[in-house]
Amino acid sequence: MSPRFIGLDFGTTNSALAVASPEGAARLVPVRHRNELLNTFRSILYFDDEERDPNGRPHAFAGPDAMDAYLERGAEGRLIQSVKSYLANPNFTSTSIFNSRFTLENLVGFIVARLVDATAEAEELSGEMLAGPVVVGRPARFVRNSLGVADGAHDDLAVARLREALRGVRIPDVHFEFEPVAAAYSYEASLARDELVLIGDFGGGTSDFCLLHVGPGMREVKARGETIVGVSGVGLAGDAFDARLIEHCVAPRLGKGTNYKSGSKTLPVPSWPYDTMKRWHELSLINTRKTRRMLEEIGQTAEAADEVAALSRLISEERGFALYQAVEATKVALSSSPETTLHFDLDPVTIDARVTRAEFDSWIAPELAEISTCVDRLLEETGTSPGRVDRVFLTGGSSFIPAVRRLFAARFGAEKLAGGGELTSVATGLALAARQRFGD
């Protein structure tokens, strides 16, 4: 049997596997869920105190199984999302779940192992991943400081943790590739001539950019770094856009900016739960007895008692994922419609917030400015004028946002924008990268 080349895209929101034969196109390895075949695997975990593994520790549901368990059991368990976003954080080493401690590497490993197990090719893939190289995607920059400069120490920490997590689930021979470079492999497969391409990869937590040469003349170059002109990135993307919708459409309807009585004093409702809400995957971290007691006491004298009660329910019932779904649906709708409604039912409050695309564009203007600055910095550092760029390939969910596309159209020309496989091009590109590196 001919060898296969494997690419693993471990993402903040979704993960995927792809394989490539010695010749031809790469293909995604679908995952099975009930009677469906899915191209991507949601990067979430759910733990239920009633479900234990053979060692007596809480069982980790992952991907669509985690979503099902969460929707069925809700606040009875613990939902964990956006694990990738913690890799560069030295302060997050482990977490206690129903009196069992799990390291960050454990959490990453659960997601990847369950992803492999959910495929129809699980046994074959497991053997191949144990015995041979696997090319794994990584952001161009896991983290940058406030001046936009790459933070090498934290970046190295994230890579080391990801490598260790994969070793823990029997993937010992790991080779990393920049995610935008992987997307370039996918785009390059359709080219008949060489081009200088800017790849923009918009994930959940990072926006990464790579300027490189692609095309028929580059396909035999095993050290792909030779074709890269420059890379850059910024630590914001889809999650940051979601946060703006939460800030403007959700938080004001859950008591933000209102007051409560404490003795003879009138005090503002604390802002920190609303700040945490912007990073919806962190809501479970504040679902503590102290937080619940605080909100209960505030609600007794709050001028917006129903809204504070709804906030308390959002946290105590682990409704963060449901909130994310409502926000994501709103963002997607605004990509094709000039206005829509963000609907979220959180008894005793029902949120029906009308939002226009123009409003959304104004809310995400600071993030767009950071992305614009990052791209300009890359062009300046590489001495490349926009006119020299032959094509701009945009991938990732946020590449559909009209304001994002306008930013690149204004700088490079709308006719140069290209896309395709926005949610899967990185995975297939990683498999092609594996073939180019390790094929004969």
Coordinates of C-alpha atoms in Angstrom, one line a residue:
M1 CA 0.0 0.0 0.0
S2 CA 1.3 3.5 -0.9
P3 CA 2.2 5.7 2.0
R4 CA -0.1 8.5 3.0
F5 CA 0.8 11.9 4.3
I6 CA -1.1 13.3 7.2
G7 CA -2.0 16.9 8.1
L8 CA -3.7 17.9 11.4
D9 CA -5.3 21.3 11.8
F10 CA -6.0 21.8 15.6
G11 CA -8.0 24.9 15.7
T12 CA -9.5 27.2 18.3
T13 CA -13.0 26.6 17.1
N14 CA -12.8 23.6 14.8
S15 CA -10.2 20.9 14.0
A16 CA -9.8 18.7 11.0
L17 CA -7.6 15.9 9.5
A18 CA -6.5 15.4 5.9
V19 CA -4.5 12.9 4.0
A20 CA -2.6 13.0 0.7
S21 CA -1.5 10.1 -1.4
P22 CA 1.9 10.3 -3.3
E23 CA 0.0 11.8 -6.2
G24 CA -3.1 13.9 -6.7
A25 CA -5.2 16.1 -4.4
A26 CA -5.4 15.9 -0.7
R27 CA -8.7 15.0 0.9
L28 CA -10.3 15.6 4.2
V29 CA -10.9 12.6 6.5
P30 CA -14.6 13.0 7.6
V31 CA -15.7 12.3 11.1
R32 CA -18.8 10.3 11.9
H33 CA -21.5 11.6 14.1
R34 CA -24.7 9.6 14.4
N35 CA -25.9 9.4 10.7
E36 CA -23.8 12.3 9.4
L37 CA -20.3 12.7 8.0
L38 CA -18.7 16.0 9.0
N39 CA -15.6 17.7 7.6
T40 CA -14.7 19.4 10.8
F41 CA -14.7 18.5 14.5
R42 CA -15.7 21.1 17.0
S43 CA -12.7 21.8 19.4
I44 CA -14.7 21.6 22.6
L45 CA -14.9 19.3 25.6
Y46 CA -17.6 18.4 28.0
F47 CA -17.2 16.6 31.3
D48 CA -20.1 15.0 33.4
D49 CA -19.6 14.0 37.0
E50 CA -21.8 11.0 36.4
E51 CA -19.7 9.6 33.5
R52 CA -16.3 8.2 34.6
D53 CA -13.4 6.6 32.7
P54 CA -11.8 3.3 33.8
N55 CA -9.5 5.2 36.1
G56 CA -12.4 6.9 37.9
R57 CA -11.8 10.3 36.4
P58 CA -14.5 12.3 34.6
H59 CA -15.0 11.1 31.0
A60 CA -14.2 13.7 28.3
F61 CA -16.8 14.0 25.6
A62 CA -15.3 15.9 22.6
G63 CA -16.5 17.5 19.4
P64 CA -20.2 16.9 18.3
D65 CA -20.6 14.4 21.2
A66 CA -19.6 17.1 23.6
M67 CA -22.2 19.4 22.1
D68 CA -24.9 16.7 22.4
A69 CA -24.0 16.0 26.0
Y70 CA -23.9 19.7 26.9
L71 CA -27.3 20.3 25.4
E72 CA -28.8 17.3 27.1
R73 CA -27.3 17.9 30.6
G74 CA -26.3 21.6 30.6
A75 CA -25.2 22.9 33.9
E76 CA -24.8 19.4 35.4
G77 CA -21.4 19.2 33.6
R78 CA -18.4 21.3 32.6
L79 CA -18.0 22.7 29.1
I80 CA -14.5 23.8 27.9
Q81 CA -13.9 25.6 24.7
S82 CA -11.1 27.5 22.8
V83 CA -8.4 25.4 24.5
K84 CA -5.9 26.5 21.8
S85 CA -6.1 30.1 23.0
Y86 CA -4.5 29.1 26.3
L87 CA -1.4 27.5 24.9
A88 CA 0.7 30.7 25.1
N89 CA -0.6 31.5 28.6
P90 CA 2.0 30.3 31.3
N91 CA -0.6 31.0 34.0
F92 CA -2.9 28.3 32.8
T93 CA -1.3 25.0 33.5
S94 CA -4.2 22.8 34.7
T95 CA -7.8 22.9 35.9
S96 CA -9.8 20.9 38.4
I97 CA -12.9 19.1 37.0
F98 CA -15.1 17.3 39.5
N99 CA -12.1 16.8 41.9
S100 CA -9.8 15.5 39.1
R101 CA -6.9 17.7 37.8
F102 CA -6.3 17.9 34.1
T103 CA -3.3 19.7 32.5
L104 CA -3.8 21.9 29.4
E105 CA -1.9 19.2 27.5
N106 CA -4.5 16.6 28.7
L107 CA -7.3 18.8 27.3
V108 CA -5.6 19.2 23.9
G109 CA -4.9 15.5 23.8
F110 CA -8.5 14.6 24.5
I111 CA -9.7 16.7 21.5
V112 CA -7.2 15.2 19.1
A113 CA -7.6 11.6 20.2
R114 CA -11.4 11.8 20.0
L115 CA -11.1 13.4 16.5
V116 CA -9.1 10.5 15.3
D117 CA -11.4 8.0 17.0
A118 CA -14.4 9.6 15.3
T119 CA -13.2 8.9 11.8
A120 CA -14.0 5.7 9.8
E121 CA -10.2 5.3 9.4
A122 CA -9.3 5.5 13.1
E123 CA -7.3 2.3 13.3
E124 CA -5.3 3.0 10.2
L125 CA -4.7 6.6 11.0
S126 CA -3.6 5.8 14.6
G127 CA -1.0 3.4 13.2
E128 CA 0.3 5.8 10.6
M129 CA 0.5 8.7 13.1
L130 CA 2.4 6.6 15.6
A131 CA 4.9 5.3 13.0
G132 CA 5.5 8.3 10.7
P133 CA 5.6 12.1 10.5
V134 CA 2.5 14.3 11.0
V135 CA 2.5 17.9 9.9
V136 CA 0.5 20.1 12.3
G137 CA -0.7 23.6 11.8
R138 CA 0.3 26.5 14.0
P139 CA -0.4 30.3 13.9
A140 CA 2.3 32.5 12.4
R141 CA 2.3 34.1 15.8
F142 CA 0.6 32.6 18.8
V143 CA 1.0 35.9 20.6
R144 CA 2.3 39.4 20.1
N145 CA 2.9 42.2 22.6
S146 CA 1.1 45.5 22.8
L147 CA 3.4 47.0 20.2
G148 CA 2.6 44.3 17.7
V149 CA 6.0 42.6 18.1
A150 CA 6.2 38.8 18.3
D151 CA 6.6 37.5 21.8
G152 CA 9.1 34.7 21.2
A153 CA 9.1 33.2 24.7
H154 CA 5.3 32.7 24.8
D155 CA 5.3 31.6 21.2
D156 CA 7.9 28.9 22.0
L157 CA 5.9 27.8 25.1
A158 CA 2.7 27.3 23.0
V159 CA 4.6 25.2 20.4
A160 CA 6.2 23.1 23.1
R161 CA 2.9 22.5 24.9
L162 CA 1.2 21.5 21.6
R163 CA 4.0 19.1 20.8
E164 CA 3.9 17.5 24.3
A165 CA 0.1 17.2 24.1
L166 CA 0.4 15.3 20.8
R167 CA 3.1 13.0 22.1
G168 CA 0.8 12.2 24.9
V169 CA -1.8 10.7 22.5
R170 CA 0.8 8.7 20.5
I171 CA 1.7 11.2 17.8
P172 CA 5.5 11.3 18.4
D173 CA 6.9 12.7 15.1
V174 CA 5.4 16.1 14.9
H175 CA 6.4 18.8 12.4
F176 CA 4.8 22.2 12.4
E177 CA 3.8 24.4 9.5
F178 CA 2.4 27.9 9.6
E179 CA -1.3 27.8 9.0
P180 CA -1.3 30.5 6.3
V181 CA 1.5 28.5 4.5
A182 CA -0.7 25.4 4.7
A183 CA -3.5 27.4 3.1
A184 CA -1.0 28.4 0.3
Y185 CA -0.4 24.7 -0.5
S186 CA -4.1 24.3 -0.9
Y187 CA -4.4 27.3 -3.2
E188 CA -1.2 26.4 -5.1
A189 CA -2.7 23.1 -6.3
S190 CA -4.9 24.9 -8.8
L191 CA -2.1 27.1 -10.3
A192 CA -0.6 26.8 -13.7
R193 CA 1.9 29.6 -13.2
D194 CA 4.0 31.0 -10.4
E195 CA 2.6 33.8 -8.3
L196 CA 3.5 36.0 -5.3
V197 CA 0.6 35.5 -3.0
L198 CA -0.5 37.0 0.3
I199 CA -2.4 34.4 2.4
G200 CA -4.7 35.7 5.1
D201 CA -5.9 33.0 7.5
F202 CA -8.6 34.1 10.0
G203 CA -9.1 31.7 12.8
G204 CA -10.9 32.0 16.1
G205 CA -8.1 33.5 18.1
T206 CA -5.5 34.7 15.6
S207 CA -5.3 36.4 12.1
D208 CA -2.2 35.2 10.3
F209 CA -0.6 36.5 7.1
C210 CA 2.1 35.0 4.9
L211 CA 3.7 36.5 1.8
L212 CA 5.2 33.8 -0.3
H213 CA 5.9 32.5 -3.8
V214 CA 3.7 29.6 -5.0
G215 CA 3.1 27.7 -8.2
P216 CA 4.5 24.9 -10.3
G217 CA 8.0 26.1 -9.9
M218 CA 7.8 25.8 -6.1
R219 CA 6.2 22.4 -5.7
E220 CA 9.5 20.5 -5.6
V221 CA 11.0 22.8 -2.9
K222 CA 11.1 20.6 0.2
A223 CA 12.4 23.4 2.5
R224 CA 9.3 25.6 1.9
G225 CA 10.9 28.4 4.0
E226 CA 12.9 29.3 0.9
T227 CA 9.7 30.5 -0.8
I228 CA 8.4 32.6 2.1
V229 CA 9.0 36.3 1.8
G230 CA 7.6 37.1 5.3
V231 CA 5.0 36.2 7.9
S232 CA 3.1 38.2 10.5
G233 CA 0.0 37.9 12.6
V234 CA -2.2 39.5 15.2
G235 CA -3.9 37.9 18.2
L236 CA -7.4 38.6 17.2
A237 CA -10.0 37.2 14.8
G238 CA -13.4 35.6 15.0
D239 CA -13.6 35.6 18.8
A240 CA -12.8 39.4 18.9
F241 CA -15.6 40.1 16.4
D242 CA -18.0 38.0 18.5
A243 CA -16.9 40.0 21.6
R244 CA -18.1 43.2 19.9
L245 CA -21.6 41.8 19.3
I246 CA -21.7 40.7 22.9
E247 CA -20.6 44.0 24.2
H248 CA -23.2 46.0 22.2
C249 CA -26.1 43.6 21.8
V250 CA -26.1 41.3 24.8
A251 CA -24.4 42.9 27.8
P252 CA -26.6 46.0 27.9
R253 CA -29.6 43.7 28.1
L254 CA -28.2 41.8 31.0
G255 CA -27.8 44.7 33.4
K256 CA -24.5 46.2 32.3
G257 CA -24.3 49.9 33.2
T258 CA -27.1 49.6 35.8
N259 CA -27.0 50.1 39.6
Y260 CA -27.9 48.3 42.8
K261 CA -28.3 49.4 46.5
S262 CA -25.7 48.4 49.2
G263 CA -27.0 49.8 52.4
S264 CA -27.3 53.6 51.9
K265 CA -25.1 53.5 48.8
T266 CA -25.9 53.2 45.2
L267 CA -23.3 51.2 43.3
P268 CA -22.8 50.1 39.8
V269 CA -23.2 46.4 39.0
P270 CA -19.6 45.1 38.7
S271 CA -18.3 45.1 35.1
W272 CA -16.0 42.1 35.3
P273 CA -18.7 39.4 34.5
Y274 CA -19.6 41.3 31.3
D275 CA -15.9 41.5 30.4
T276 CA -15.6 37.8 30.9
M277 CA -18.8 37.3 28.8
K278 CA -16.9 38.8 25.8
R279 CA -14.7 35.7 25.9
W280 CA -17.7 33.3 26.1
H281 CA -15.4 30.3 26.5
E282 CA -14.3 31.7 29.9
L283 CA -17.7 31.9 31.4
S284 CA -17.4 28.5 32.9
L285 CA -14.3 29.7 34.8
I286 CA -16.4 32.2 36.8
N287 CA -19.2 29.7 37.5
T288 CA -18.3 29.6 41.2
R289 CA -20.2 29.7 44.5
K290 CA -18.8 33.2 45.1
T291 CA -20.0 34.6 41.8
R292 CA -23.4 33.1 42.1
R293 CA -23.8 34.4 45.7
M294 CA -22.6 37.9 44.6
L295 CA -25.2 38.1 41.7
E296 CA -28.0 36.8 44.0
E297 CA -27.2 39.5 46.6
I298 CA -27.0 42.2 43.9
G299 CA -30.2 41.1 42.3
Q300 CA -32.2 41.7 45.5
T301 CA -31.7 45.5 45.2
A302 CA -30.8 45.9 41.6
E303 CA -32.7 48.4 39.5
A304 CA -32.6 45.9 36.7
A305 CA -33.4 42.8 38.8
D306 CA -34.6 40.6 35.9
E307 CA -31.5 41.4 33.8
V308 CA -29.2 40.6 36.7
A309 CA -31.1 37.3 37.2
A310 CA -30.7 36.5 33.6
L311 CA -26.9 37.1 33.8
S312 CA -26.8 34.8 36.8
R313 CA -28.6 32.1 34.9
L314 CA -26.3 32.5 31.9
I315 CA -23.3 31.8 34.2
S316 CA -24.8 29.2 36.6
E317 CA -26.5 27.1 33.8
E318 CA -23.4 27.1 31.6
R319 CA -25.1 28.8 28.7
G320 CA -22.0 30.2 27.2
F321 CA -22.1 27.9 24.1
A322 CA -25.7 28.8 23.4
L323 CA -24.7 32.4 23.6
Y324 CA -21.9 31.8 21.1
Q325 CA -24.3 30.1 18.7
A326 CA -26.6 33.1 18.8
V327 CA -23.8 35.5 18.2
E328 CA -22.2 33.4 15.5
A329 CA -25.6 33.1 13.7
T330 CA -25.9 36.9 13.8
K331 CA -22.4 37.4 12.4
V332 CA -23.0 35.0 9.6
A333 CA -26.3 36.6 8.7
L334 CA -24.6 40.1 8.5
S335 CA -22.2 38.7 5.9
S336 CA -25.1 38.4 3.5
S337 CA -27.8 40.7 4.8
P338 CA -27.6 44.5 5.6
E339 CA -29.3 43.9 9.0
T340 CA -30.5 41.0 11.3
T341 CA -31.7 40.3 14.8
L342 CA -29.6 38.7 17.6
H343 CA -32.1 36.5 19.4
F344 CA -31.3 34.9 22.7
D345 CA -33.8 33.6 25.2
L346 CA -32.6 33.8 28.8
D347 CA -35.7 33.7 31.1
P348 CA -36.7 36.1 32.5
V349 CA -35.2 38.1 29.7
T350 CA -35.5 37.6 26.0
I351 CA -32.9 39.5 23.9
D352 CA -34.0 40.6 20.4
A353 CA -31.4 43.1 19.4
R354 CA -31.6 44.5 15.9
V355 CA -28.2 45.2 14.4
T356 CA -27.2 46.5 11.0
R357 CA -24.1 45.7 9.1
A358 CA -23.0 49.3 9.3
E359 CA -23.2 49.2 13.1
F360 CA -21.2 46.0 13.2
D361 CA -18.6 47.5 10.9
S362 CA -18.2 50.4 13.2
W363 CA -17.9 48.2 16.3
I364 CA -15.1 46.1 14.8
A365 CA -13.2 49.1 13.4
P366 CA -10.5 48.8 16.0
E367 CA -9.8 45.2 15.2
L368 CA -9.9 46.0 11.5
A369 CA -7.3 48.7 12.1
E370 CA -5.0 46.2 13.9
I371 CA -5.3 43.8 11.0
S372 CA -4.6 46.6 8.5
T373 CA -1.6 47.7 10.5
C374 CA -0.3 44.1 10.6
V375 CA -0.6 43.7 6.8
D376 CA 1.1 47.1 6.2
R377 CA 3.9 46.1 8.6
L378 CA 4.4 42.9 6.7
L379 CA 4.6 44.7 3.4
E380 CA 7.0 47.3 4.8
E381 CA 9.3 44.7 6.4
T382 CA 9.5 42.7 3.2
G383 CA 9.8 45.8 0.9
T384 CA 6.8 44.7 -1.1
S385 CA 4.4 47.1 -2.7
P386 CA 0.7 46.0 -3.0
G387 CA 1.1 46.2 -6.8
R388 CA 3.7 43.4 -6.7
V389 CA 1.3 40.9 -5.1
D390 CA -0.4 38.8 -7.7
R391 CA -3.2 37.3 -5.5
V392 CA -4.7 37.6 -2.1
F393 CA -6.1 34.3 -0.8
L394 CA -8.4 34.7 2.2
T395 CA -9.4 31.7 4.3
G396 CA -11.1 31.0 7.7
G397 CA -14.6 31.9 8.8
S398 CA -14.1 35.6 9.3
S399 CA -12.9 36.0 5.7
F400 CA -16.6 36.1 4.7
I401 CA -17.1 39.3 6.7
P402 CA -17.7 42.1 4.1
A403 CA -15.6 44.7 6.0
V404 CA -12.7 42.3 6.1
R405 CA -12.9 41.7 2.4
R406 CA -13.2 45.5 1.7
L407 CA -10.0 46.1 3.7
F408 CA -8.0 43.9 1.3
A409 CA -9.9 45.0 -1.8
A410 CA -9.0 48.6 -1.1
R411 CA -5.4 47.8 -0.7
F412 CA -4.8 45.3 -3.4
G413 CA -7.8 45.5 -5.7
A414 CA -11.0 43.4 -5.6
E415 CA -10.0 41.5 -8.7
K416 CA -7.0 40.0 -6.8
L417 CA -9.1 38.5 -4.0
A418 CA -9.5 34.7 -4.0
G419 CA -10.8 32.1 -1.7
G420 CA -12.2 28.6 -1.4
G421 CA -12.5 25.9 1.2
E422 CA -12.5 28.6 3.9
L423 CA -13.0 26.1 6.8
T424 CA -10.8 23.3 5.4
S425 CA -8.0 24.6 3.2
V426 CA -5.5 24.6 6.1
A427 CA -6.1 20.9 6.8
T428 CA -5.7 19.8 3.2
G429 CA -2.8 22.1 2.8
L430 CA -1.0 20.5 5.8
A431 CA -1.4 17.1 4.1
L432 CA 0.2 18.5 0.9
A433 CA 2.9 20.0 3.0
A434 CA 3.6 16.6 4.5
R435 CA 3.9 15.1 1.1
Q436 CA 6.2 17.8 -0.2
R437 CA 8.5 17.4 2.9
F438 CA 8.6 13.7 3.3
G439 CA 7.6 12.2 -0.1
D440 CA 10.2 10.7 -2.5

